[in-house]
PDB file of C-alpha atoms in Angstrom:
ATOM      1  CA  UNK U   1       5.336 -20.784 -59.223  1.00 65.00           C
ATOM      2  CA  UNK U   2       4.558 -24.302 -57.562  1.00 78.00           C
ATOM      3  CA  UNK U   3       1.269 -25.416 -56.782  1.00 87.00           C
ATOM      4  CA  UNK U   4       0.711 -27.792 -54.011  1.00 90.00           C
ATOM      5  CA  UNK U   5      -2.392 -30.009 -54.382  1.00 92.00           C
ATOM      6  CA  UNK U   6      -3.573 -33.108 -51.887  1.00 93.00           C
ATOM      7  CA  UNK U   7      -2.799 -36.612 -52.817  1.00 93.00           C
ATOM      8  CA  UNK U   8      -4.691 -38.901 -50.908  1.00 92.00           C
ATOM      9  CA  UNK U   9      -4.003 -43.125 -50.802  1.00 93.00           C
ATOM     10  CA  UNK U  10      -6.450 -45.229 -49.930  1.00 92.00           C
ATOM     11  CA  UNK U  11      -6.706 -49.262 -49.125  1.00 93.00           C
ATOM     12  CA  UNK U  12      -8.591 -50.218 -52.271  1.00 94.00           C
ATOM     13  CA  UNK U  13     -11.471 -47.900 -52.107  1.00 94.00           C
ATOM     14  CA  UNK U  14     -10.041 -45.277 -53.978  1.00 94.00           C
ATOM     15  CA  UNK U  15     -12.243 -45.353 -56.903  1.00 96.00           C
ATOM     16  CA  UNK U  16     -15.778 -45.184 -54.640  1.00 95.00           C
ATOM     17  CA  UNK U  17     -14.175 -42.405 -52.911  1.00 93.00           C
ATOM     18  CA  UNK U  18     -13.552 -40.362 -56.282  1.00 93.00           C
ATOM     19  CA  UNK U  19     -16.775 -41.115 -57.575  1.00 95.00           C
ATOM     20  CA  UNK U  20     -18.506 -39.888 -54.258  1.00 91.00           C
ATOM     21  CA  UNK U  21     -15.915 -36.848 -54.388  1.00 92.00           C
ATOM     22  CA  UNK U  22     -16.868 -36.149 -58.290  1.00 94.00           C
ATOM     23  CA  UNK U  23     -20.537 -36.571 -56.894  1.00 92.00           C
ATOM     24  CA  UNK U  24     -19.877 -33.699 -54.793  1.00 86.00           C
ATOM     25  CA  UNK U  25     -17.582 -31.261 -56.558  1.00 89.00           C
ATOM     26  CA  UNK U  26     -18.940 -32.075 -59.729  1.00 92.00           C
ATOM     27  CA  UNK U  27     -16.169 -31.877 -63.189  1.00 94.00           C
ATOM     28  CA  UNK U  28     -14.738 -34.815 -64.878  1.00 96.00           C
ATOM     29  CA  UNK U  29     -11.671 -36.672 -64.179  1.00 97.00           C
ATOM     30  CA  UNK U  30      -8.848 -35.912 -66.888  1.00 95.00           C
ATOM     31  CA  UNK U  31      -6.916 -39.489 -65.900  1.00 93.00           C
ATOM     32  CA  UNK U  32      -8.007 -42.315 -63.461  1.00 95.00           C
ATOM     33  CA  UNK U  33      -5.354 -45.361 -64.501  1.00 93.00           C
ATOM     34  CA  UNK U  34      -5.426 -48.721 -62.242  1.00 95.00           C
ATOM     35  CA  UNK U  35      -2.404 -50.695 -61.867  1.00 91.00           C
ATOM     36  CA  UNK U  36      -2.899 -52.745 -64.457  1.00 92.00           C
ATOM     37  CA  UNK U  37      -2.863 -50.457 -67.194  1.00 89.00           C
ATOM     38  CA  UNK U  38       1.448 -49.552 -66.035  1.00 84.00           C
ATOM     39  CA  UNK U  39       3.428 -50.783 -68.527  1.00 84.00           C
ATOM     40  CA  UNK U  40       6.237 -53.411 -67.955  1.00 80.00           C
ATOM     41  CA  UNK U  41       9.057 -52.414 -65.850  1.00 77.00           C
ATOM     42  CA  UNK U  42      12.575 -53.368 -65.714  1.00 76.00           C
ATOM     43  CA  UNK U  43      12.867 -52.604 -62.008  1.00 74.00           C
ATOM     44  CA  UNK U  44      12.758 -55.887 -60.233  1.00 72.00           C
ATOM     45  CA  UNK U  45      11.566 -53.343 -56.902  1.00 70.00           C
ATOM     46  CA  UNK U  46       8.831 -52.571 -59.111  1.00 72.00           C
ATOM     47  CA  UNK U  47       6.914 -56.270 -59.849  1.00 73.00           C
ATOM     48  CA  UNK U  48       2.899 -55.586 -61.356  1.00 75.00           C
ATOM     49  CA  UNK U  49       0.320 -55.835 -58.771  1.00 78.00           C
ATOM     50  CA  UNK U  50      -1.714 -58.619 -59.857  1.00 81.00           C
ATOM     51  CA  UNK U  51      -4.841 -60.553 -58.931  1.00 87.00           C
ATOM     52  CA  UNK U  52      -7.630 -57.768 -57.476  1.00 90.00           C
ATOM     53  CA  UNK U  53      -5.058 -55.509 -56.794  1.00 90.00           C
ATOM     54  CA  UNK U  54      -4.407 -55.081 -60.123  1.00 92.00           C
ATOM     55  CA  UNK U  55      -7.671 -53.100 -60.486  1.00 95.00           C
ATOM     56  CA  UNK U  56      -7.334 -50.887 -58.134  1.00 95.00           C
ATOM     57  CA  UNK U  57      -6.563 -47.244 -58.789  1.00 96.00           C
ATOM     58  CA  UNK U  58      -2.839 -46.546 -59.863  1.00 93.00           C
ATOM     59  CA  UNK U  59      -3.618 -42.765 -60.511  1.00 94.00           C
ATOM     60  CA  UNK U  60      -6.509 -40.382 -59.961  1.00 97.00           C
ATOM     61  CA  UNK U  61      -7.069 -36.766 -60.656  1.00 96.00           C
ATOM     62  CA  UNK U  62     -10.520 -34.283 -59.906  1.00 95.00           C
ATOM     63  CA  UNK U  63     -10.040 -30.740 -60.598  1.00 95.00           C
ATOM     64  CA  UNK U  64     -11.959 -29.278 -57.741  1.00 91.00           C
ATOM     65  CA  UNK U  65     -11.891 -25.301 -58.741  1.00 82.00           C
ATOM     66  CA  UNK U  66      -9.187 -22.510 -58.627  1.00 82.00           C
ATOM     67  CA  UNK U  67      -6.636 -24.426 -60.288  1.00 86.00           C
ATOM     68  CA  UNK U  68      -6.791 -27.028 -57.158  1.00 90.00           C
ATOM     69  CA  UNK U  69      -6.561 -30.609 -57.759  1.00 94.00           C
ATOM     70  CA  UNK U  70      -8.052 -33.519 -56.047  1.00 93.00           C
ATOM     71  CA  UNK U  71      -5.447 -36.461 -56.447  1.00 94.00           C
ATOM     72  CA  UNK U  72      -5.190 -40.226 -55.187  1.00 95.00           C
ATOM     73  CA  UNK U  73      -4.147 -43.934 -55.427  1.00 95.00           C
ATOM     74  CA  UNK U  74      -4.773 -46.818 -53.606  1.00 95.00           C
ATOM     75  CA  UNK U  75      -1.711 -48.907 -51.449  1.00 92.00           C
ATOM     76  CA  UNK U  76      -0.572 -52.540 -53.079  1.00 89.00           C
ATOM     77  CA  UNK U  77       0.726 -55.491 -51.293  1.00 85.00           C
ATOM     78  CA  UNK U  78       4.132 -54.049 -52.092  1.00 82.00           C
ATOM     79  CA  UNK U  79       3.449 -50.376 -50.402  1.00 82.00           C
ATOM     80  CA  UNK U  80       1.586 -51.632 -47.803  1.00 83.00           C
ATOM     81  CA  UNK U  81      -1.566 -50.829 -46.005  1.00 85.00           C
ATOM     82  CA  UNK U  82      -1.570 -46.892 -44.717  1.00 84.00           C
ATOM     83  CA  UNK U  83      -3.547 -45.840 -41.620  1.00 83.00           C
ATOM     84  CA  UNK U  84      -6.148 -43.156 -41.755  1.00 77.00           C
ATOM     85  CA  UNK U  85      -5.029 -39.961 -40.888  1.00 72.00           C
ATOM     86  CA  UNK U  86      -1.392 -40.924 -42.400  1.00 77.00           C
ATOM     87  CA  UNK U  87      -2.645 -41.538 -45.961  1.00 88.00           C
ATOM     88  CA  UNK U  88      -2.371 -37.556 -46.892  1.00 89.00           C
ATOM     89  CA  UNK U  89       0.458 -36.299 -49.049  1.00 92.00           C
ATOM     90  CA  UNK U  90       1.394 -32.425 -50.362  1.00 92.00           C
ATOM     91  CA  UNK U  91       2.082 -33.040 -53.843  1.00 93.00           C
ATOM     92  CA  UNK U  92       4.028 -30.055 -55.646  1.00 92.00           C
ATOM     93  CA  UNK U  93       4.014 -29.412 -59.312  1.00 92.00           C
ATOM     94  CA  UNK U  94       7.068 -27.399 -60.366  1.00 93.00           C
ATOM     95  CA  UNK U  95       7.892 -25.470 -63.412  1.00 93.00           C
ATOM     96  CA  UNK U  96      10.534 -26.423 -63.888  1.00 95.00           C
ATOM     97  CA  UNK U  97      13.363 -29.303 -63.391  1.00 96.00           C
ATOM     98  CA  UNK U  98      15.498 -27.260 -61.778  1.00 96.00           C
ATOM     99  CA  UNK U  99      12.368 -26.239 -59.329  1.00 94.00           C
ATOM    100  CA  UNK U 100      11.910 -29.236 -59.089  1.00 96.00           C
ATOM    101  CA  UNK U 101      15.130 -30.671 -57.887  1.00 97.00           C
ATOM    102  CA  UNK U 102      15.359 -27.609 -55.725  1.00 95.00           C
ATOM    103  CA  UNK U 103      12.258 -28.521 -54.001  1.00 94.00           C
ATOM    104  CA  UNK U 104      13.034 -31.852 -53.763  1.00 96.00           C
ATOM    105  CA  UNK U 105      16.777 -31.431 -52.157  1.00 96.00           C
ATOM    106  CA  UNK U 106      15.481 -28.663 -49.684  1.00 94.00           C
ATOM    107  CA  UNK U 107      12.724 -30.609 -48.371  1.00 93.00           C
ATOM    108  CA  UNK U 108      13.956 -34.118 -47.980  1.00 95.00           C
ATOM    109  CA  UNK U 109      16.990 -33.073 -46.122  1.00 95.00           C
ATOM    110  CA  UNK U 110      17.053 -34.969 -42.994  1.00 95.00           C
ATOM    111  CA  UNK U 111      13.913 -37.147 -44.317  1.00 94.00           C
ATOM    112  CA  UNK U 112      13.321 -39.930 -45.972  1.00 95.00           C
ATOM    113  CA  UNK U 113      13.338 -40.782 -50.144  1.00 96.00           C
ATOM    114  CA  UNK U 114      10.959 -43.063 -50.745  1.00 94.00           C
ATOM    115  CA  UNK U 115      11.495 -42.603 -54.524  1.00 95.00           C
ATOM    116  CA  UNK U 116      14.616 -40.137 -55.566  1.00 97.00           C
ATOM    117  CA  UNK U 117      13.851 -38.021 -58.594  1.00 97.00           C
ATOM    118  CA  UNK U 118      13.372 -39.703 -61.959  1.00 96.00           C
ATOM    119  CA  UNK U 119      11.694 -39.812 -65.392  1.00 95.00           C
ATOM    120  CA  UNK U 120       8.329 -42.040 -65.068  1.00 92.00           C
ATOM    121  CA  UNK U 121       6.277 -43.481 -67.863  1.00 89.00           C
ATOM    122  CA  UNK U 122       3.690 -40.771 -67.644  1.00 87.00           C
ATOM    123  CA  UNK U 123       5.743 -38.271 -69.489  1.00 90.00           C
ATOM    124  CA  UNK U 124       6.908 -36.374 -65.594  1.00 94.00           C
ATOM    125  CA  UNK U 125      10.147 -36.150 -63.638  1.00 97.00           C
ATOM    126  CA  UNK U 126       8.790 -37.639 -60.114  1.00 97.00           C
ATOM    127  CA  UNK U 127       9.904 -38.419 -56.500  1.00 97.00           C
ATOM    128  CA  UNK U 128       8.521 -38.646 -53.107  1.00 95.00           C
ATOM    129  CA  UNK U 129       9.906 -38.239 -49.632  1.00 94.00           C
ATOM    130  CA  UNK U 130       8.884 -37.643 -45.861  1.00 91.00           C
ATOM    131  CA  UNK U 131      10.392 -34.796 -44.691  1.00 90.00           C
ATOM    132  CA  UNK U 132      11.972 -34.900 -41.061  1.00 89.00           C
ATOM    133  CA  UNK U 133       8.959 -33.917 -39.297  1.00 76.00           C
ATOM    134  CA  UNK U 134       7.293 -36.684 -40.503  1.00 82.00           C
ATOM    135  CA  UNK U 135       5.067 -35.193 -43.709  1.00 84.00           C
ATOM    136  CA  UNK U 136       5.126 -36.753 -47.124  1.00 91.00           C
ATOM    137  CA  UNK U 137       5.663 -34.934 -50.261  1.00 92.00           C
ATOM    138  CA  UNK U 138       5.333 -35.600 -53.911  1.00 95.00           C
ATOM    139  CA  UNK U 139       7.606 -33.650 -56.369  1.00 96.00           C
ATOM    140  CA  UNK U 140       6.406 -33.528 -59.839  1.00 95.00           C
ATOM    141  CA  UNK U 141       7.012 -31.400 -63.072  1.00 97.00           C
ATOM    142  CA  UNK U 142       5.084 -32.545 -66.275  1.00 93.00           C
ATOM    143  CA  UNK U 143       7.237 -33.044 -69.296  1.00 82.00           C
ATOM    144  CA  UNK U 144       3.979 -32.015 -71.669  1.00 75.00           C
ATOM    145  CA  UNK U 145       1.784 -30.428 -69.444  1.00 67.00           C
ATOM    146  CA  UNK U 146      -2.016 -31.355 -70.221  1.00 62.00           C
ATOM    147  CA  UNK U 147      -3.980 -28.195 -71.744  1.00 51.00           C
TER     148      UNK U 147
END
């Protein structure tokens, strides 16, 4: 079965948010990775951030009770700015590829693929969409699962 979690993007003030959210929920972040941390990529759609956007937040992940996660990133140059209110995504995690791919072919009919569905560098078989009412979706199935 799927599980659908929040993924929230922020303008560079990811990190104080997550910090104020761990303040609140309490736990421990299993991965918070900043953009400069990505390895090299061959995609020329896909240059480094660099200079202080380099340091912001790439990934972040709060476990926040019941099997719910807490997830975010903040916008680069290349992604552009988001507006409050707009910077909320449903990301799925799937089972399976097949869910997956399912998931991802079902929802983004009509929509808009921002990223089709691909192997990344963190070990998952991702892509991301807004559907055609407007909502944006992460797809996601972990290759090796953390414990």
């Amino acid at each position: 079965m799927a599980t659908v979690n929040p993924y929230l993007i922020f303008n560079g003030d990811c990190e104080q948010a997550f910090l104020f959210y761990q303040s609140v929920f309490g736990g421990e972040f299993p991965y918070m990775g900043k953009f400069k941390d990505m390895p090299p990529s061959d995609d020329p759609n896909c240059p480094p951030p660099t200079g202080d956007e380099a340091n912001r937040i790439m990934h972040v992940s709060l476990p926040i009770g019941n099997g719910s996660v807490l997830m975010g990133s903040d916008s680069t140059s290349q992604s552009g700015d988001v507006a409050i209110g707009a910077n909320v995504s449903l990301s799925i995690n799937t089972e399976s590829r097949a869910e997956a791919d399912k998931l991802f072919n079902g929802l983004s009919a009509g929509g808009n693929v921002i990223m089709p569905m691909q192997n990344t560098f963190w070990g998952a078989y991702f892509g991301m969409f807004v559907d055609k009412f407007g909502i944006h979706w992460m797809i996601n199935f972990d290759e090796n699962p953390q414990k």
